[in-house]
PDB file of C-alpha atoms in Angstrom:
ATOM      1  CA  MET A   1      99.865 137.200 109.374  1.00 50.00           C
ATOM      2  CA  ARG A   2      97.119 138.600 111.612  1.00 61.00           C
ATOM      3  CA  SER A   3      95.437 141.803 110.454  1.00 72.00           C
ATOM      4  CA  PRO A   4      96.005 144.845 112.705  1.00 91.00           C
ATOM      5  CA  LEU A   5      93.132 146.284 114.681  1.00 96.00           C
ATOM      6  CA  ILE A   6      93.689 149.641 112.949  1.00 96.00           C
ATOM      7  CA  GLU A   7      95.340 150.438 109.660  1.00 96.00           C
ATOM      8  CA  LEU A   8      95.595 153.835 108.006  1.00 97.00           C
ATOM      9  CA  GLU A   9      97.093 154.059 104.514  1.00 97.00           C
ATOM     10  CA  GLU A  10      97.932 157.446 103.002  1.00 97.00           C
ATOM     11  CA  VAL A  11      95.044 159.163 104.795  1.00 97.00           C
ATOM     12  CA  HIS A  12      94.435 162.792 103.845  1.00 97.00           C
ATOM     13  CA  LYS A  13      91.878 165.096 105.427  1.00 96.00           C
ATOM     14  CA  VAL A  14      90.986 168.441 103.885  1.00 95.00           C
ATOM     15  CA  TYR A  15      88.510 170.948 105.299  1.00 93.00           C
ATOM     16  CA  GLY A  16      87.071 173.528 102.925  1.00 89.00           C
ATOM     17  CA  ARG A  17      87.770 174.065  99.234  1.00 86.00           C
ATOM     18  CA  GLY A  18      89.949 176.129  96.965  1.00 85.00           C
ATOM     19  CA  GLU A  19      91.947 178.876  98.618  1.00 82.00           C
ATOM     20  CA  ALA A  20      90.105 178.240 101.889  1.00 86.00           C
ATOM     21  CA  ALA A  21      91.161 174.578 102.014  1.00 89.00           C
ATOM     22  CA  VAL A  22      92.959 173.430 105.173  1.00 91.00           C
ATOM     23  CA  TRP A  23      94.977 170.199 104.982  1.00 93.00           C
ATOM     24  CA  ALA A  24      94.638 168.696 108.458  1.00 95.00           C
ATOM     25  CA  LEU A  25      96.273 165.384 107.464  1.00 97.00           C
ATOM     26  CA  LYS A  26      98.695 164.939 104.567  1.00 96.00           C
ATOM     27  CA  GLY A  27      99.098 161.230 103.923  1.00 96.00           C
ATOM     28  CA  ILE A  28      99.185 159.540 107.342  1.00 96.00           C
ATOM     29  CA  SER A  29      99.932 155.795 107.463  1.00 97.00           C
ATOM     30  CA  MET A  30      99.978 153.682 110.647  1.00 96.00           C
ATOM     31  CA  ARG A  31      99.198 150.227 112.016  1.00 96.00           C
ATOM     32  CA  ILE A  32      97.991 149.546 115.551  1.00 96.00           C
ATOM     33  CA  GLU A  33      97.736 145.980 116.800  1.00 95.00           C
ATOM     34  CA  GLU A  34      95.236 144.702 119.353  1.00 95.00           C
ATOM     35  CA  GLY A  35      96.540 145.188 122.889  1.00 95.00           C
ATOM     36  CA  GLU A  36      98.822 148.144 122.095  1.00 96.00           C
ATOM     37  CA  PHE A  37      99.030 151.391 124.069  1.00 97.00           C
ATOM     38  CA  VAL A  38      99.828 154.178 121.605  1.00 97.00           C
ATOM     39  CA  ALA A  39     100.143 157.940 122.139  1.00 97.00           C
ATOM     40  CA  ILE A  40      99.649 160.336 119.226  1.00 97.00           C
ATOM     41  CA  MET A  41     101.707 163.416 119.997  1.00 95.00           C
ATOM     42  CA  GLY A  42     101.792 166.895 118.538  1.00 93.00           C
ATOM     43  CA  ALA A  43     101.260 170.589 119.118  1.00 91.00           C
ATOM     44  CA  SER A  44      97.996 172.378 118.432  1.00 89.00           C
ATOM     45  CA  GLY A  45      97.267 172.181 114.699  1.00 90.00           C
ATOM     46  CA  SER A  46      99.416 169.084 114.151  1.00 94.00           C
ATOM     47  CA  GLY A  47      96.432 166.968 113.080  1.00 95.00           C
ATOM     48  CA  LYS A  48      96.318 164.674 116.128  1.00 94.00           C
ATOM     49  CA  SER A  49      92.662 165.372 117.017  1.00 93.00           C
ATOM     50  CA  THR A  50      91.621 164.970 113.379  1.00 95.00           C
ATOM     51  CA  CYS A  51      93.437 161.639 113.353  1.00 96.00           C
ATOM     52  CA  LEU A  52      91.626 160.553 116.522  1.00 95.00           C
ATOM     53  CA  ASN A  53      88.246 161.590 115.074  1.00 95.00           C
ATOM     54  CA  ILE A  54      88.900 159.425 112.022  1.00 96.00           C
ATOM     55  CA  LEU A  55      90.004 156.472 114.183  1.00 97.00           C
ATOM     56  CA  GLY A  56      86.813 156.872 116.216  1.00 96.00           C
ATOM     57  CA  CYS A  57      84.607 157.024 113.098  1.00 94.00           C
ATOM     58  CA  LEU A  58      83.494 160.533 114.050  1.00 93.00           C
ATOM     59  CA  ASP A  59      84.949 161.783 110.748  1.00 93.00           C
ATOM     60  CA  VAL A  60      86.015 160.223 107.447  1.00 93.00           C
ATOM     61  CA  PRO A  61      89.172 160.698 105.358  1.00 95.00           C
ATOM     62  CA  THR A  62      89.058 162.866 102.253  1.00 95.00           C
ATOM     63  CA  SER A  63      91.225 160.208 100.614  1.00 95.00           C
ATOM     64  CA  GLY A  64      93.202 157.164 101.666  1.00 96.00           C
ATOM     65  CA  ARG A  65      92.113 153.989 103.417  1.00 96.00           C
ATOM     66  CA  TYR A  66      91.029 153.250 106.991  1.00 96.00           C
ATOM     67  CA  SER A  67      90.565 149.638 108.065  1.00 96.00           C
ATOM     68  CA  PHE A  68      89.197 148.620 111.484  1.00 96.00           C
ATOM     69  CA  LYS A  69      89.542 144.914 112.295  1.00 93.00           C
ATOM     70  CA  GLY A  70      89.509 144.181 108.591  1.00 90.00           C
ATOM     71  CA  MET A  71      86.450 146.341 107.858  1.00 91.00           C
ATOM     72  CA  GLU A  72      86.890 149.046 105.226  1.00 93.00           C
ATOM     73  CA  VAL A  73      85.525 152.007 107.189  1.00 94.00           C
ATOM     74  CA  ASN A  74      85.595 154.226 104.095  1.00 88.00           C
ATOM     75  CA  ARG A  75      82.881 152.066 102.536  1.00 90.00           C
ATOM     76  CA  LEU A  76      80.512 152.146 105.507  1.00 93.00           C
ATOM     77  CA  THR A  77      77.434 154.368 105.649  1.00 94.00           C
ATOM     78  CA  SER A  78      77.064 156.879 108.487  1.00 93.00           C
ATOM     79  CA  ASP A  79      74.636 154.498 110.235  1.00 94.00           C
ATOM     80  CA  GLN A  80      77.109 151.622 109.911  1.00 95.00           C
ATOM     81  CA  ARG A  81      79.911 153.780 111.319  1.00 94.00           C
ATOM     82  CA  ALA A  82      77.659 154.718 114.252  1.00 93.00           C
ATOM     83  CA  LEU A  83      77.046 151.021 114.890  1.00 92.00           C
ATOM     84  CA  LEU A  84      80.796 150.348 114.769  1.00 94.00           C
ATOM     85  CA  ARG A  85      81.393 153.123 117.330  1.00 92.00           C
ATOM     86  CA  ARG A  86      78.671 151.809 119.603  1.00 90.00           C
ATOM     87  CA  ASN A  87      79.872 148.203 119.546  1.00 91.00           C
ATOM     88  CA  TYR A  88      83.651 148.473 119.379  1.00 94.00           C
ATOM     89  CA  ILE A  89      84.936 151.888 120.509  1.00 96.00           C
ATOM     90  CA  GLY A  90      84.958 153.740 123.824  1.00 96.00           C
ATOM     91  CA  PHE A  91      85.749 157.465 124.135  1.00 96.00           C
ATOM     92  CA  VAL A  92      87.273 159.540 126.948  1.00 95.00           C
ATOM     93  CA  PHE A  93      87.567 163.311 126.553  1.00 92.00           C
ATOM     94  CA  GLN A  94      89.220 166.213 128.357  1.00 89.00           C
ATOM     95  CA  SER A  95      85.794 167.347 129.571  1.00 89.00           C
ATOM     96  CA  PHE A  96      84.035 164.578 131.432  1.00 90.00           C
ATOM     97  CA  HIS A  97      80.593 165.015 129.750  1.00 91.00           C
ATOM     98  CA  LEU A  98      78.723 163.509 132.699  1.00 94.00           C
ATOM     99  CA  LEU A  99      75.031 164.132 133.273  1.00 94.00           C
ATOM    100  CA  ASP A 100      74.842 166.375 136.348  1.00 93.00           C
ATOM    101  CA  ARG A 101      71.567 165.132 137.802  1.00 92.00           C
ATOM    102  CA  THR A 102      72.288 161.424 137.540  1.00 95.00           C
ATOM    103  CA  THR A 103      74.452 159.198 139.731  1.00 97.00           C
ATOM    104  CA  ALA A 104      77.783 157.701 138.753  1.00 97.00           C
ATOM    105  CA  LEU A 105      76.044 154.372 138.254  1.00 97.00           C
ATOM    106  CA  GLU A 106      73.388 155.888 135.979  1.00 96.00           C
ATOM    107  CA  ASN A 107      76.038 157.728 133.952  1.00 96.00           C
ATOM    108  CA  VAL A 108      77.925 154.490 133.379  1.00 97.00           C
ATOM    109  CA  GLU A 109      74.739 152.635 132.424  1.00 96.00           C
ATOM    110  CA  LEU A 110      73.923 155.050 129.562  1.00 94.00           C
ATOM    111  CA  PRO A 111      75.760 153.211 126.737  1.00 94.00           C
ATOM    112  CA  LEU A 112      74.071 149.969 127.820  1.00 94.00           C
ATOM    113  CA  ILE A 113      70.634 151.567 127.452  1.00 92.00           C
ATOM    114  CA  TYR A 114      71.492 152.354 123.820  1.00 86.00           C
ATOM    115  CA  LYS A 115      72.492 148.710 123.368  1.00 87.00           C
ATOM    116  CA  GLY A 116      69.071 147.616 124.631  1.00 88.00           C
ATOM    117  CA  LEU A 117      70.161 145.799 127.799  1.00 90.00           C
ATOM    118  CA  GLY A 118      67.708 145.317 130.658  1.00 94.00           C
ATOM    119  CA  PRO A 119      68.022 147.086 134.056  1.00 94.00           C
ATOM    120  CA  LYS A 120      69.483 144.113 135.942  1.00 95.00           C
ATOM    121  CA  LYS A 121      72.234 143.444 133.396  1.00 96.00           C
ATOM    122  CA  ARG A 122      72.984 147.182 133.042  1.00 96.00           C
ATOM    123  CA  LYS A 123      73.477 147.566 136.774  1.00 95.00           C
ATOM    124  CA  GLU A 124      75.665 144.479 136.991  1.00 96.00           C
ATOM    125  CA  MET A 125      77.958 145.620 134.166  1.00 96.00           C
ATOM    126  CA  ALA A 126      78.082 149.240 135.394  1.00 96.00           C
ATOM    127  CA  LEU A 127      79.080 148.121 138.907  1.00 96.00           C
ATOM    128  CA  GLU A 128      81.835 145.956 137.407  1.00 96.00           C
ATOM    129  CA  ALA A 129      83.146 148.913 135.399  1.00 96.00           C
ATOM    130  CA  LEU A 130      83.098 151.228 138.425  1.00 96.00           C
ATOM    131  CA  GLU A 131      84.980 148.644 140.467  1.00 95.00           C
ATOM    132  CA  LEU A 132      87.544 148.304 137.681  1.00 93.00           C
ATOM    133  CA  VAL A 133      88.303 152.056 137.847  1.00 95.00           C
ATOM    134  CA  GLY A 134      88.425 152.065 141.659  1.00 93.00           C
ATOM    135  CA  LEU A 135      85.034 153.660 142.385  1.00 94.00           C
ATOM    136  CA  ARG A 136      83.047 150.816 143.931  1.00 89.00           C
ATOM    137  CA  GLY A 137      81.095 152.378 146.794  1.00 92.00           C
ATOM    138  CA  ARG A 138      80.746 155.738 145.002  1.00 94.00           C
ATOM    139  CA  GLU A 139      78.067 154.606 142.569  1.00 94.00           C
ATOM    140  CA  GLN A 140      75.263 156.692 144.109  1.00 96.00           C
ATOM    141  CA  HIS A 141      77.245 159.947 144.094  1.00 97.00           C
ATOM    142  CA  ARG A 142      76.392 162.626 141.551  1.00 96.00           C
ATOM    143  CA  PRO A 143      79.176 164.404 139.622  1.00 95.00           C
ATOM    144  CA  ASN A 144      79.120 167.485 141.915  1.00 95.00           C
ATOM    145  CA  GLU A 145      79.851 165.135 144.835  1.00 96.00           C
ATOM    146  CA  LEU A 146      82.979 163.748 143.162  1.00 95.00           C
ATOM    147  CA  SER A 147      86.455 165.182 142.625  1.00 94.00           C
ATOM    148  CA  GLY A 148      87.751 165.904 139.133  1.00 94.00           C
ATOM    149  CA  GLY A 149      89.760 162.690 139.118  1.00 94.00           C
ATOM    150  CA  GLU A 150      86.750 160.680 140.269  1.00 95.00           C
ATOM    151  CA  GLN A 151      84.601 162.254 137.560  1.00 95.00           C
ATOM    152  CA  GLN A 152      87.150 161.242 134.934  1.00 94.00           C
ATOM    153  CA  ARG A 153      87.146 157.717 136.370  1.00 95.00           C
ATOM    154  CA  VAL A 154      83.354 157.638 135.953  1.00 96.00           C
ATOM    155  CA  ALA A 155      83.842 158.781 132.346  1.00 96.00           C
ATOM    156  CA  ILE A 156      86.399 155.996 131.811  1.00 97.00           C
ATOM    157  CA  ALA A 157      84.029 153.442 133.362  1.00 96.00           C
ATOM    158  CA  ARG A 158      81.307 154.630 130.979  1.00 96.00           C
ATOM    159  CA  ALA A 159      83.732 154.249 128.050  1.00 96.00           C
ATOM    160  CA  ILE A 160      84.712 150.669 128.948  1.00 96.00           C
ATOM    161  CA  VAL A 161      81.368 149.342 130.230  1.00 96.00           C
ATOM    162  CA  THR A 162      80.489 147.974 126.779  1.00 94.00           C
ATOM    163  CA  ARG A 163      83.866 146.173 126.734  1.00 93.00           C
ATOM    164  CA  PRO A 164      85.089 147.870 123.554  1.00 94.00           C
ATOM    165  CA  LEU A 165      87.996 146.660 121.440  1.00 94.00           C
ATOM    166  CA  LEU A 166      89.439 150.175 121.344  1.00 97.00           C
ATOM    167  CA  LEU A 167      89.610 152.950 123.932  1.00 97.00           C
ATOM    168  CA  LEU A 168      90.291 156.431 122.510  1.00 97.00           C
ATOM    169  CA  ALA A 169      91.353 159.210 124.890  1.00 96.00           C
ATOM    170  CA  ASP A 170      91.577 162.855 123.769  1.00 94.00           C
ATOM    171  CA  GLU A 171      93.716 164.895 126.219  1.00 94.00           C
ATOM    172  CA  PRO A 172      92.125 162.976 129.146  1.00 94.00           C
ATOM    173  CA  THR A 173      94.206 164.744 131.829  1.00 92.00           C
ATOM    174  CA  GLY A 174      93.832 168.276 130.437  1.00 88.00           C
ATOM    175  CA  ASN A 175      91.523 169.417 133.261  1.00 87.00           C
ATOM    176  CA  LEU A 176      93.364 167.631 136.078  1.00 91.00           C
ATOM    177  CA  ASP A 177      96.252 168.490 138.383  1.00 92.00           C
ATOM    178  CA  SER A 178      99.553 166.625 138.007  1.00 93.00           C
ATOM    179  CA  GLU A 179      98.998 164.112 140.829  1.00 93.00           C
ATOM    180  CA  THR A 180      95.496 163.225 139.629  1.00 93.00           C
ATOM    181  CA  SER A 181      96.808 163.032 136.054  1.00 94.00           C
ATOM    182  CA  ARG A 182      99.338 160.415 137.129  1.00 95.00           C
ATOM    183  CA  SER A 183      96.648 158.297 138.784  1.00 94.00           C
ATOM    184  CA  ILE A 184      94.467 158.467 135.660  1.00 95.00           C
ATOM    185  CA  MET A 185      97.384 157.468 133.437  1.00 96.00           C
ATOM    186  CA  GLU A 186      98.198 154.563 135.761  1.00 95.00           C
ATOM    187  CA  LEU A 187      94.591 153.471 135.300  1.00 95.00           C
ATOM    188  CA  PHE A 188      94.954 153.544 131.502  1.00 96.00           C
ATOM    189  CA  ARG A 189      98.180 151.551 131.841  1.00 95.00           C
ATOM    190  CA  ALA A 190      96.428 148.942 134.015  1.00 94.00           C
ATOM    191  CA  LEU A 191      93.506 148.651 131.574  1.00 94.00           C
ATOM    192  CA  ASN A 192      96.029 148.010 128.826  1.00 95.00           C
ATOM    193  CA  ARG A 193      98.429 145.657 130.626  1.00 94.00           C
ATOM    194  CA  GLU A 194      96.082 143.746 132.913  1.00 92.00           C
ATOM    195  CA  HIS A 195      92.935 143.665 130.775  1.00 91.00           C
ATOM    196  CA  GLY A 196      94.398 143.718 127.273  1.00 92.00           C
ATOM    197  CA  MET A 197      92.524 146.823 126.178  1.00 94.00           C
ATOM    198  CA  THR A 198      93.867 148.658 123.137  1.00 96.00           C
ATOM    199  CA  VAL A 199      94.389 152.305 124.099  1.00 97.00           C
ATOM    200  CA  VAL A 200      95.098 155.213 121.743  1.00 98.00           C
ATOM    201  CA  LEU A 201      95.788 158.496 123.498  1.00 96.00           C
ATOM    202  CA  VAL A 202      96.099 161.997 122.041  1.00 96.00           C
ATOM    203  CA  THR A 203      98.193 164.475 124.011  1.00 95.00           C
ATOM    204  CA  HIS A 204     100.668 167.320 123.631  1.00 92.00           C
ATOM    205  CA  GLU A 205     102.415 166.493 126.938  1.00 93.00           C
ATOM    206  CA  GLU A 206     105.559 164.348 126.885  1.00 94.00           C
ATOM    207  CA  ASP A 207     105.126 163.106 130.448  1.00 94.00           C
ATOM    208  CA  ILE A 208     101.610 161.862 129.651  1.00 95.00           C
ATOM    209  CA  ALA A 209     102.731 160.238 126.395  1.00 95.00           C
ATOM    210  CA  SER A 210     105.506 158.415 128.288  1.00 95.00           C
ATOM    211  CA  TYR A 211     102.917 156.009 129.739  1.00 96.00           C
ATOM    212  CA  ALA A 212     102.321 154.584 126.243  1.00 97.00           C
ATOM    213  CA  ARG A 213     104.529 151.843 124.822  1.00 95.00           C
ATOM    214  CA  ARG A 214     104.632 153.555 121.413  1.00 97.00           C
ATOM    215  CA  ARG A 215     104.535 157.239 120.542  1.00 97.00           C
ATOM    216  CA  ILE A 216     103.671 158.658 117.117  1.00 97.00           C
ATOM    217  CA  TYR A 217     104.600 162.297 116.507  1.00 97.00           C
ATOM    218  CA  LEU A 218     102.637 164.508 114.107  1.00 97.00           C
ATOM    219  CA  ARG A 219     103.550 167.949 112.809  1.00 96.00           C
ATOM    220  CA  ASP A 220     101.555 169.995 110.308  1.00 95.00           C
ATOM    221  CA  GLY A 221      99.486 166.985 109.306  1.00 96.00           C
ATOM    222  CA  LEU A 222     102.519 164.750 108.723  1.00 96.00           C
ATOM    223  CA  MET A 223     103.896 161.821 110.717  1.00 96.00           C
ATOM    224  CA  VAL A 224     107.450 162.903 111.538  1.00 95.00           C
ATOM    225  CA  ARG A 225     108.741 160.132 113.806  1.00 94.00           C
ATOM    226  CA  GLU A 226     107.865 157.175 116.010  1.00 95.00           C
ATOM    227  CA  GLU A 227     109.348 155.934 119.303  1.00 94.00           C
ATOM    228  CA  CYS A 228     108.904 152.757 121.335  1.00 91.00           C
ATOM    229  CA  SER A 229     109.680 151.956 124.953  1.00 84.00           C
TER     230      SER A 229
END
């Protein structure tokens, strides 16, 4: 049997100590296969963002086990986790986090600079990513010359330009109107269905979660139910 891309087993996360301790996660277990589109649902304080931070190697469990493509993430050093993030994981956030004074193309090239690629290869891969998100021809525009939806598309292109195994999205439509949100979610769906990208999305909105094939619901740090479509 093939190992899942992601496996969490009885993962707990506690912030603080003693009476000040806050249990963000209370024994979460889940498996996510390569090529899945999964939404992690829950209200504020449910633990969904903490879960996403652990999946993205931005945080580590207090106890329990996290395996990524067979690697025991718990046993990695902080430098090794950073290398895993750089090589295998792309991130999209509610805020676009684009550099204001650089073009769309230059924003998308940034992760490739950290990987040590030369200018010619960076440009080639960045143009491919921008075309994939529907922004070919807008590569020389700066963020203030783009709409909110276009800025998020640049952020998505930047997240996928390294061709990661996993794309993590934290409330990616939170700053967008409903029509633009739908177009962004259709883009995530296309990346998943047409390009085989594994997508894990965190949201509190049912209509956004409905784009995923599987939905995991958290409440007070516990996994309370799961739905598939």
